[in-house]
Amino acid sequence: MLDVAVIEDPAAAEVSLDPIRRRILAALAEPGSAAALAARLGLARQKVNYHLKELERHGLVELAEERRKGNVTERVYRATAASYVISPAVLAAVSPDPARAPDQLSARWLLALGSRLVQEVGTLLTGAARAQRRVASFGIDAEVRFASAADRTAFADGLAEAVATLVARYHDESAPGGRSHRVVVGLHQIPAAPATPVAPDTDSAPDDTPDAAAPDTGPGQENAR
């Protein structure tokens, strides 16, 4: 079983989004038969069998083993992955395109970058799984709490400068056999829990409201530093 599988086929994505099939996929983190799943999920066995066939047809579950019980053969299934990600490639022409309106201060552009990241890394993972190889990658996930909007601006400027310096140092356009890599760095506020409303925040807001979400004020200003 894979840790993560990327769904790139629209039909498979549609199948995975069905509420009952999502429950079956989650239950099949551990192998199980249609009868066992029916009892666990409170569904008719015939209905479970139908959904299992659809999930299997689209590569979301696979046969783990067959057990003989008297004159009956019991088929035991398992999910093909512990978790699934639907690639933006499923949306084809309507998926976000970072080239459409590049703007470092735009939250929508940051979202488009994230969408491209999922699509490209998903493609790499799919190919690597078929070749039984690993994907060479690197990621950093950090949390920083700014005292003020001015500190956030200074941090973003320093981060941009540091990345530009590293890229200039190591980028070699003419290196024989070199491989191009993409570097994506983003900065965004962590969304507040639904039960905890967050007051609006702008760069001109007082320093005693550093954690508020920046308002959506148009292109170039959605995620103003």
PDB file of N, CA and C in Angstrom, residues 139-222:
ATOM      1  N   GLY A 139      11.352  19.525   1.660  1.00  0.00           N
ATOM      2  CA  GLY A 139      10.308  20.436   2.109  1.00  0.00           C
ATOM      3  C   GLY A 139      10.595  20.994   3.491  1.00  0.00           C
ATOM      4  N   ILE A 140      10.128  22.193   3.720  1.00  0.00           N
ATOM      5  CA  ILE A 140      10.244  22.833   5.031  1.00  0.00           C
ATOM      6  C   ILE A 140       8.852  23.305   5.441  1.00  0.00           C
ATOM      7  N   ASP A 141       8.474  23.018   6.668  1.00  0.00           N
ATOM      8  CA  ASP A 141       7.195  23.481   7.198  1.00  0.00           C
ATOM      9  C   ASP A 141       7.470  24.132   8.541  1.00  0.00           C
ATOM     10  N   ALA A 142       7.281  25.430   8.615  1.00  0.00           N
ATOM     11  CA  ALA A 142       7.584  26.155   9.846  1.00  0.00           C
ATOM     12  C   ALA A 142       6.441  27.114  10.176  1.00  0.00           C
ATOM     13  N   GLU A 143       6.362  27.473  11.434  1.00  0.00           N
ATOM     14  CA  GLU A 143       5.346  28.429  11.879  1.00  0.00           C
ATOM     15  C   GLU A 143       6.039  29.598  12.552  1.00  0.00           C
ATOM     16  N   VAL A 144       5.657  30.807  12.183  1.00  0.00           N
ATOM     17  CA  VAL A 144       6.247  32.006  12.784  1.00  0.00           C
ATOM     18  C   VAL A 144       5.125  32.961  13.165  1.00  0.00           C
ATOM     19  N   ARG A 145       5.230  33.545  14.348  1.00  0.00           N
ATOM     20  CA  ARG A 145       4.216  34.488  14.829  1.00  0.00           C
ATOM     21  C   ARG A 145       4.825  35.894  14.814  1.00  0.00           C
ATOM     22  N   PHE A 146       4.270  36.770  13.997  1.00  0.00           N
ATOM     23  CA  PHE A 146       4.803  38.125  13.854  1.00  0.00           C
ATOM     24  C   PHE A 146       4.156  39.062  14.866  1.00  0.00           C
ATOM     25  N   ALA A 147       4.961  39.959  15.400  1.00  0.00           N
ATOM     26  CA  ALA A 147       4.453  40.942  16.351  1.00  0.00           C
ATOM     27  C   ALA A 147       3.697  42.058  15.645  1.00  0.00           C
ATOM     28  N   SER A 148       4.015  42.273  14.360  1.00  0.00           N
ATOM     29  CA  SER A 148       3.378  43.365  13.634  1.00  0.00           C
ATOM     30  C   SER A 148       3.425  43.094  12.138  1.00  0.00           C
ATOM     31  N   ALA A 149       2.642  43.870  11.394  1.00  0.00           N
ATOM     32  CA  ALA A 149       2.660  43.765   9.943  1.00  0.00           C
ATOM     33  C   ALA A 149       4.014  44.183   9.392  1.00  0.00           C
ATOM     34  N   ALA A 150       4.674  45.123  10.067  1.00  0.00           N
ATOM     35  CA  ALA A 150       5.999  45.557   9.623  1.00  0.00           C
ATOM     36  C   ALA A 150       7.011  44.419   9.726  1.00  0.00           C
ATOM     37  N   ASP A 151       6.920  43.643  10.804  1.00  0.00           N
ATOM     38  CA  ASP A 151       7.813  42.489  10.946  1.00  0.00           C
ATOM     39  C   ASP A 151       7.544  41.458   9.853  1.00  0.00           C
ATOM     40  N   ARG A 152       6.278  41.278   9.505  1.00  0.00           N
ATOM     41  CA  ARG A 152       5.932  40.338   8.445  1.00  0.00           C
ATOM     42  C   ARG A 152       6.546  40.781   7.115  1.00  0.00           C
ATOM     43  N   THR A 153       6.485  42.088   6.860  1.00  0.00           N
ATOM     44  CA  THR A 153       7.069  42.626   5.635  1.00  0.00           C
ATOM     45  C   THR A 153       8.573  42.413   5.611  1.00  0.00           C
ATOM     46  N   ALA A 154       9.234  42.688   6.734  1.00  0.00           N
ATOM     47  CA  ALA A 154      10.691  42.524   6.799  1.00  0.00           C
ATOM     48  C   ALA A 154      11.077  41.053   6.614  1.00  0.00           C
ATOM     49  N   PHE A 155      10.297  40.159   7.205  1.00  0.00           N
ATOM     50  CA  PHE A 155      10.574  38.725   7.064  1.00  0.00           C
ATOM     51  C   PHE A 155      10.438  38.297   5.606  1.00  0.00           C
ATOM     52  N   ALA A 156       9.359  38.720   4.955  1.00  0.00           N
ATOM     53  CA  ALA A 156       9.133  38.350   3.560  1.00  0.00           C
ATOM     54  C   ALA A 156      10.245  38.877   2.665  1.00  0.00           C
ATOM     55  N   ASP A 157      10.673  40.116   2.911  1.00  0.00           N
ATOM     56  CA  ASP A 157      11.768  40.691   2.116  1.00  0.00           C
ATOM     57  C   ASP A 157      13.064  39.914   2.323  1.00  0.00           C
ATOM     58  N   GLY A 158      13.353  39.563   3.578  1.00  0.00           N
ATOM     59  CA  GLY A 158      14.571  38.809   3.868  1.00  0.00           C
ATOM     60  C   GLY A 158      14.533  37.417   3.264  1.00  0.00           C
ATOM     61  N   LEU A 159      13.369  36.786   3.314  1.00  0.00           N
ATOM     62  CA  LEU A 159      13.219  35.457   2.742  1.00  0.00           C
ATOM     63  C   LEU A 159      13.409  35.486   1.231  1.00  0.00           C
ATOM     64  N   ALA A 160      12.793  36.470   0.572  1.00  0.00           N
ATOM     65  CA  ALA A 160      12.926  36.596  -0.879  1.00  0.00           C
ATOM     66  C   ALA A 160      14.383  36.820  -1.276  1.00  0.00           C
ATOM     67  N   GLU A 161      15.092  37.640  -0.503  1.00  0.00           N
ATOM     68  CA  GLU A 161      16.500  37.913  -0.794  1.00  0.00           C
ATOM     69  C   GLU A 161      17.359  36.665  -0.612  1.00  0.00           C
ATOM     70  N   ALA A 162      17.093  35.905   0.453  1.00  0.00           N
ATOM     71  CA  ALA A 162      17.873  34.697   0.719  1.00  0.00           C
ATOM     72  C   ALA A 162      17.659  33.656  -0.383  1.00  0.00           C
ATOM     73  N   VAL A 163      16.423  33.487  -0.818  1.00  0.00           N
ATOM     74  CA  VAL A 163      16.134  32.515  -1.871  1.00  0.00           C
ATOM     75  C   VAL A 163      16.784  32.947  -3.185  1.00  0.00           C
ATOM     76  N   ALA A 164      16.672  34.239  -3.507  1.00  0.00           N
ATOM     77  CA  ALA A 164      17.277  34.740  -4.742  1.00  0.00           C
ATOM     78  C   ALA A 164      18.786  34.532  -4.737  1.00  0.00           C
ATOM     79  N   THR A 165      19.415  34.726  -3.587  1.00  0.00           N
ATOM     80  CA  THR A 165      20.867  34.536  -3.472  1.00  0.00           C
ATOM     81  C   THR A 165      21.248  33.079  -3.704  1.00  0.00           C
ATOM     82  N   LEU A 166      20.496  32.146  -3.100  1.00  0.00           N
ATOM     83  CA  LEU A 166      20.776  30.723  -3.273  1.00  0.00           C
ATOM     84  C   LEU A 166      20.546  30.271  -4.710  1.00  0.00           C
ATOM     85  N   VAL A 167      19.482  30.757  -5.324  1.00  0.00           N
ATOM     86  CA  VAL A 167      19.203  30.387  -6.706  1.00  0.00           C
ATOM     87  C   VAL A 167      20.321  30.872  -7.625  1.00  0.00           C
ATOM     88  N   ALA A 168      20.758  32.107  -7.423  1.00  0.00           N
ATOM     89  CA  ALA A 168      21.836  32.662  -8.247  1.00  0.00           C
ATOM     90  C   ALA A 168      23.134  31.884  -8.054  1.00  0.00           C
ATOM     91  N   ARG A 169      23.372  31.394  -6.837  1.00  0.00           N
ATOM     92  CA  ARG A 169      24.614  30.688  -6.547  1.00  0.00           C
ATOM     93  C   ARG A 169      24.655  29.316  -7.208  1.00  0.00           C
ATOM     94  N   TYR A 170      23.524  28.614  -7.236  1.00  0.00           N
ATOM     95  CA  TYR A 170      23.544  27.219  -7.668  1.00  0.00           C
ATOM     96  C   TYR A 170      22.942  26.963  -9.050  1.00  0.00           C
ATOM     97  N   HIS A 171      22.230  27.902  -9.602  1.00  0.00           N
ATOM     98  CA  HIS A 171      21.606  27.683 -10.909  1.00  0.00           C
ATOM     99  C   HIS A 171      22.687  27.637 -11.994  1.00  0.00           C
ATOM    100  N   ASP A 172      22.674  26.584 -12.802  1.00  0.00           N
ATOM    101  CA  ASP A 172      23.635  26.429 -13.902  1.00  0.00           C
ATOM    102  C   ASP A 172      22.874  25.987 -15.134  1.00  0.00           C
ATOM    103  N   GLU A 173      22.572  26.930 -15.981  1.00  0.00           N
ATOM    104  CA  GLU A 173      21.758  26.679 -17.162  1.00  0.00           C
ATOM    105  C   GLU A 173      22.425  25.720 -18.142  1.00  0.00           C
ATOM    106  N   SER A 174      23.769  25.720 -18.165  1.00  0.00           N
ATOM    107  CA  SER A 174      24.490  24.945 -19.178  1.00  0.00           C
ATOM    108  C   SER A 174      25.111  23.660 -18.640  1.00  0.00           C
ATOM    109  N   ALA A 175      24.789  23.264 -17.404  1.00  0.00           N
ATOM    110  CA  ALA A 175      25.405  22.069 -16.816  1.00  0.00           C
ATOM    111  C   ALA A 175      24.995  20.815 -17.588  1.00  0.00           C
ATOM    112  N   PRO A 176      25.964  20.051 -18.102  1.00  0.00           N
ATOM    113  CA  PRO A 176      25.632  18.816 -18.822  1.00  0.00           C
ATOM    114  C   PRO A 176      24.951  17.813 -17.871  1.00  0.00           C
ATOM    115  N   GLY A 177      23.826  17.316 -18.279  1.00  0.00           N
ATOM    116  CA  GLY A 177      23.119  16.343 -17.446  1.00  0.00           C
ATOM    117  C   GLY A 177      22.428  16.949 -16.238  1.00  0.00           C
ATOM    118  N   GLY A 178      22.409  18.265 -16.153  1.00  0.00           N
ATOM    119  CA  GLY A 178      21.742  18.903 -15.015  1.00  0.00           C
ATOM    120  C   GLY A 178      20.230  18.705 -15.066  1.00  0.00           C
ATOM    121  N   ARG A 179      19.586  18.741 -13.910  1.00  0.00           N
ATOM    122  CA  ARG A 179      18.138  18.572 -13.845  1.00  0.00           C
ATOM    123  C   ARG A 179      17.507  19.804 -13.214  1.00  0.00           C
ATOM    124  N   SER A 180      16.471  20.297 -13.844  1.00  0.00           N
ATOM    125  CA  SER A 180      15.788  21.489 -13.335  1.00  0.00           C
ATOM    126  C   SER A 180      14.887  21.117 -12.162  1.00  0.00           C
ATOM    127  N   HIS A 181      14.933  21.925 -11.131  1.00  0.00           N
ATOM    128  CA  HIS A 181      14.082  21.758  -9.956  1.00  0.00           C
ATOM    129  C   HIS A 181      13.289  23.043  -9.731  1.00  0.00           C
ATOM    130  N   ARG A 182      12.119  22.906  -9.143  1.00  0.00           N
ATOM    131  CA  ARG A 182      11.313  24.081  -8.846  1.00  0.00           C
ATOM    132  C   ARG A 182      11.346  24.364  -7.352  1.00  0.00           C
ATOM    133  N   VAL A 183      11.553  25.607  -6.997  1.00  0.00           N
ATOM    134  CA  VAL A 183      11.556  26.039  -5.600  1.00  0.00           C
ATOM    135  C   VAL A 183      10.315  26.893  -5.371  1.00  0.00           C
ATOM    136  N   VAL A 184       9.481  26.498  -4.438  1.00  0.00           N
ATOM    137  CA  VAL A 184       8.279  27.261  -4.108  1.00  0.00           C
ATOM    138  C   VAL A 184       8.324  27.612  -2.630  1.00  0.00           C
ATOM    139  N   VAL A 185       8.247  28.890  -2.325  1.00  0.00           N
ATOM    140  CA  VAL A 185       8.232  29.351  -0.940  1.00  0.00           C
ATOM    141  C   VAL A 185       6.986  30.208  -0.747  1.00  0.00           C
ATOM    142  N   GLY A 186       6.214  29.898   0.247  1.00  0.00           N
ATOM    143  CA  GLY A 186       4.993  30.664   0.482  1.00  0.00           C
ATOM    144  C   GLY A 186       4.882  31.115   1.927  1.00  0.00           C
ATOM    145  N   LEU A 187       4.146  32.173   2.120  1.00  0.00           N
ATOM    146  CA  LEU A 187       3.887  32.693   3.465  1.00  0.00           C
ATOM    147  C   LEU A 187       2.414  33.051   3.552  1.00  0.00           C
ATOM    148  N   HIS A 188       1.711  32.441   4.495  1.00  0.00           N
ATOM    149  CA  HIS A 188       0.298  32.765   4.663  1.00  0.00           C
ATOM    150  C   HIS A 188      -0.086  32.574   6.120  1.00  0.00           C
ATOM    151  N   GLN A 189      -1.132  33.261   6.520  1.00  0.00           N
ATOM    152  CA  GLN A 189      -1.617  33.121   7.879  1.00  0.00           C
ATOM    153  C   GLN A 189      -2.290  31.776   8.046  1.00  0.00           C
ATOM    154  N   ILE A 190      -2.158  31.180   9.214  1.00  0.00           N
ATOM    155  CA  ILE A 190      -2.853  29.934   9.517  1.00  0.00           C
ATOM    156  C   ILE A 190      -4.314  30.265   9.812  1.00  0.00           C
ATOM    157  N   PRO A 191      -5.264  29.673   9.078  1.00  0.00           N
ATOM    158  CA  PRO A 191      -6.677  30.006   9.299  1.00  0.00           C
ATOM    159  C   PRO A 191      -7.105  29.710  10.726  1.00  0.00           C
ATOM    160  N   ALA A 192      -7.925  30.585  11.254  1.00  0.00           N
ATOM    161  CA  ALA A 192      -8.438  30.393  12.604  1.00  0.00           C
ATOM    162  C   ALA A 192      -9.503  29.306  12.599  1.00  0.00           C
ATOM    163  N   ALA A 193      -9.717  28.674  13.761  1.00  0.00           N
ATOM    164  CA  ALA A 193     -10.780  27.681  13.892  1.00  0.00           C
ATOM    165  C   ALA A 193     -12.121  28.368  13.643  1.00  0.00           C
ATOM    166  N   PRO A 194     -13.092  27.671  13.047  1.00  0.00           N
ATOM    167  CA  PRO A 194     -14.386  28.280  12.720  1.00  0.00           C
ATOM    168  C   PRO A 194     -15.070  28.934  13.910  1.00  0.00           C
ATOM    169  N   ALA A 195     -14.872  28.363  15.108  1.00  0.00           N
ATOM    170  CA  ALA A 195     -15.549  28.898  16.292  1.00  0.00           C
ATOM    171  C   ALA A 195     -14.858  30.134  16.842  1.00  0.00           C
ATOM    172  N   THR A 196     -13.719  30.517  16.237  1.00  0.00           N
ATOM    173  CA  THR A 196     -12.974  31.671  16.735  1.00  0.00           C
ATOM    174  C   THR A 196     -12.852  32.708  15.639  1.00  0.00           C
ATOM    175  N   PRO A 197     -13.814  33.632  15.526  1.00  0.00           N
ATOM    176  CA  PRO A 197     -13.756  34.646  14.468  1.00  0.00           C
ATOM    177  C   PRO A 197     -12.477  35.463  14.571  1.00  0.00           C
ATOM    178  N   VAL A 198     -11.943  35.854  13.402  1.00  0.00           N
ATOM    179  CA  VAL A 198     -10.710  36.644  13.360  1.00  0.00           C
ATOM    180  C   VAL A 198     -11.008  37.993  12.753  1.00  0.00           C
ATOM    181  N   ALA A 199     -10.562  39.051  13.414  1.00  0.00           N
ATOM    182  CA  ALA A 199     -10.811  40.401  12.923  1.00  0.00           C
ATOM    183  C   ALA A 199      -9.943  40.696  11.711  1.00  0.00           C
ATOM    184  N   PRO A 200     -10.414  41.552  10.781  1.00  0.00           N
ATOM    185  CA  PRO A 200      -9.619  41.887   9.602  1.00  0.00           C
ATOM    186  C   PRO A 200      -8.303  42.550   9.994  1.00  0.00           C
ATOM    187  N   ASP A 201      -7.307  42.401   9.107  1.00  0.00           N
ATOM    188  CA  ASP A 201      -5.993  42.992   9.351  1.00  0.00           C
ATOM    189  C   ASP A 201      -5.458  43.564   8.050  1.00  0.00           C
ATOM    190  N   THR A 202      -4.894  44.730   8.087  1.00  0.00           N
ATOM    191  CA  THR A 202      -4.203  45.307   6.936  1.00  0.00           C
ATOM    192  C   THR A 202      -2.838  45.746   7.394  1.00  0.00           C
ATOM    193  N   ASP A 203      -2.012  46.144   6.440  1.00  0.00           N
ATOM    194  CA  ASP A 203      -0.671  46.594   6.802  1.00  0.00           C
ATOM    195  C   ASP A 203      -0.706  47.838   7.674  1.00  0.00           C
ATOM    196  N   SER A 204      -1.833  48.558   7.644  1.00  0.00           N
ATOM    197  CA  SER A 204      -1.936  49.763   8.458  1.00  0.00           C
ATOM    198  C   SER A 204      -2.617  49.492   9.794  1.00  0.00           C
ATOM    199  N   ALA A 205      -2.935  48.219  10.052  1.00  0.00           N
ATOM    200  CA  ALA A 205      -3.612  47.885  11.306  1.00  0.00           C
ATOM    201  C   ALA A 205      -2.682  48.092  12.483  1.00  0.00           C
ATOM    202  N   PRO A 206      -3.217  48.370  13.673  1.00  0.00           N
ATOM    203  CA  PRO A 206      -2.376  48.534  14.866  1.00  0.00           C
ATOM    204  C   PRO A 206      -1.602  47.263  15.143  1.00  0.00           C
ATOM    205  N   ASP A 207      -0.454  47.400  15.799  1.00  0.00           N
ATOM    206  CA  ASP A 207       0.402  46.271  16.091  1.00  0.00           C
ATOM    207  C   ASP A 207      -0.214  45.300  17.085  1.00  0.00           C
ATOM    208  N   ASP A 208      -1.305  45.684  17.748  1.00  0.00           N
ATOM    209  CA  ASP A 208      -1.890  44.768  18.725  1.00  0.00           C
ATOM    210  C   ASP A 208      -2.855  43.787  18.073  1.00  0.00           C
ATOM    211  N   THR A 209      -2.944  43.772  16.725  1.00  0.00           N
ATOM    212  CA  THR A 209      -3.765  42.787  16.031  1.00  0.00           C
ATOM    213  C   THR A 209      -2.943  42.088  14.959  1.00  0.00           C
ATOM    214  N   PRO A 210      -1.812  41.454  15.345  1.00  0.00           N
ATOM    215  CA  PRO A 210      -0.915  40.878  14.340  1.00  0.00           C
ATOM    216  C   PRO A 210      -1.410  39.614  13.690  1.00  0.00           C
ATOM    217  N   ASP A 211      -2.404  38.952  14.287  1.00  0.00           N
ATOM    218  CA  ASP A 211      -2.780  37.643  13.780  1.00  0.00           C
ATOM    219  C   ASP A 211      -4.007  37.665  12.889  1.00  0.00           C
ATOM    220  N   ALA A 212      -4.519  38.809  12.591  1.00  0.00           N
ATOM    221  CA  ALA A 212      -5.743  38.874  11.803  1.00  0.00           C
ATOM    222  C   ALA A 212      -5.470  38.576  10.344  1.00  0.00           C
ATOM    223  N   ALA A 213      -6.494  38.100   9.659  1.00  0.00           N
ATOM    224  CA  ALA A 213      -6.333  37.760   8.240  1.00  0.00           C
ATOM    225  C   ALA A 213      -6.381  39.011   7.387  1.00  0.00           C
ATOM    226  N   ALA A 214      -5.513  39.097   6.385  1.00  0.00           N
ATOM    227  CA  ALA A 214      -5.499  40.242   5.487  1.00  0.00           C
ATOM    228  C   ALA A 214      -6.753  40.232   4.630  1.00  0.00           C
ATOM    229  N   PRO A 215      -7.384  41.377   4.398  1.00  0.00           N
ATOM    230  CA  PRO A 215      -8.611  41.419   3.618  1.00  0.00           C
ATOM    231  C   PRO A 215      -8.328  41.174   2.148  1.00  0.00           C
ATOM    232  N   ASP A 216      -9.362  40.711   1.443  1.00  0.00           N
ATOM    233  CA  ASP A 216      -9.247  40.478   0.011  1.00  0.00           C
ATOM    234  C   ASP A 216      -9.625  41.770  -0.690  1.00  0.00           C
ATOM    235  N   THR A 217      -8.640  42.555  -1.110  1.00  0.00           N
ATOM    236  CA  THR A 217      -8.919  43.890  -1.643  1.00  0.00           C
ATOM    237  C   THR A 217      -8.567  44.025  -3.104  1.00  0.00           C
ATOM    238  N   GLY A 218      -8.429  42.896  -3.809  1.00  0.00           N
ATOM    239  CA  GLY A 218      -8.165  42.991  -5.238  1.00  0.00           C
ATOM    240  C   GLY A 218      -6.789  42.506  -5.615  1.00  0.00           C
ATOM    241  N   PRO A 219      -6.517  42.404  -6.928  1.00  0.00           N
ATOM    242  CA  PRO A 219      -5.242  41.871  -7.391  1.00  0.00           C
ATOM    243  C   PRO A 219      -4.071  42.621  -6.798  1.00  0.00           C
ATOM    244  N   GLY A 220      -3.080  41.869  -6.328  1.00  0.00           N
ATOM    245  CA  GLY A 220      -1.883  42.470  -5.776  1.00  0.00           C
ATOM    246  C   GLY A 220      -2.010  42.825  -4.315  1.00  0.00           C
ATOM    247  N   GLN A 221      -3.213  42.674  -3.743  1.00  0.00           N
ATOM    248  CA  GLN A 221      -3.402  43.080  -2.362  1.00  0.00           C
ATOM    249  C   GLN A 221      -4.021  42.000  -1.493  1.00  0.00           C
ATOM    250  N   GLU A 222      -4.358  40.814  -2.064  1.00  0.00           N
ATOM    251  CA  GLU A 222      -5.076  39.814  -1.278  1.00  0.00           C
ATOM    252  C   GLU A 222      -4.313  39.382  -0.057  1.00  0.00           C
TER     253      GLU A 222
END
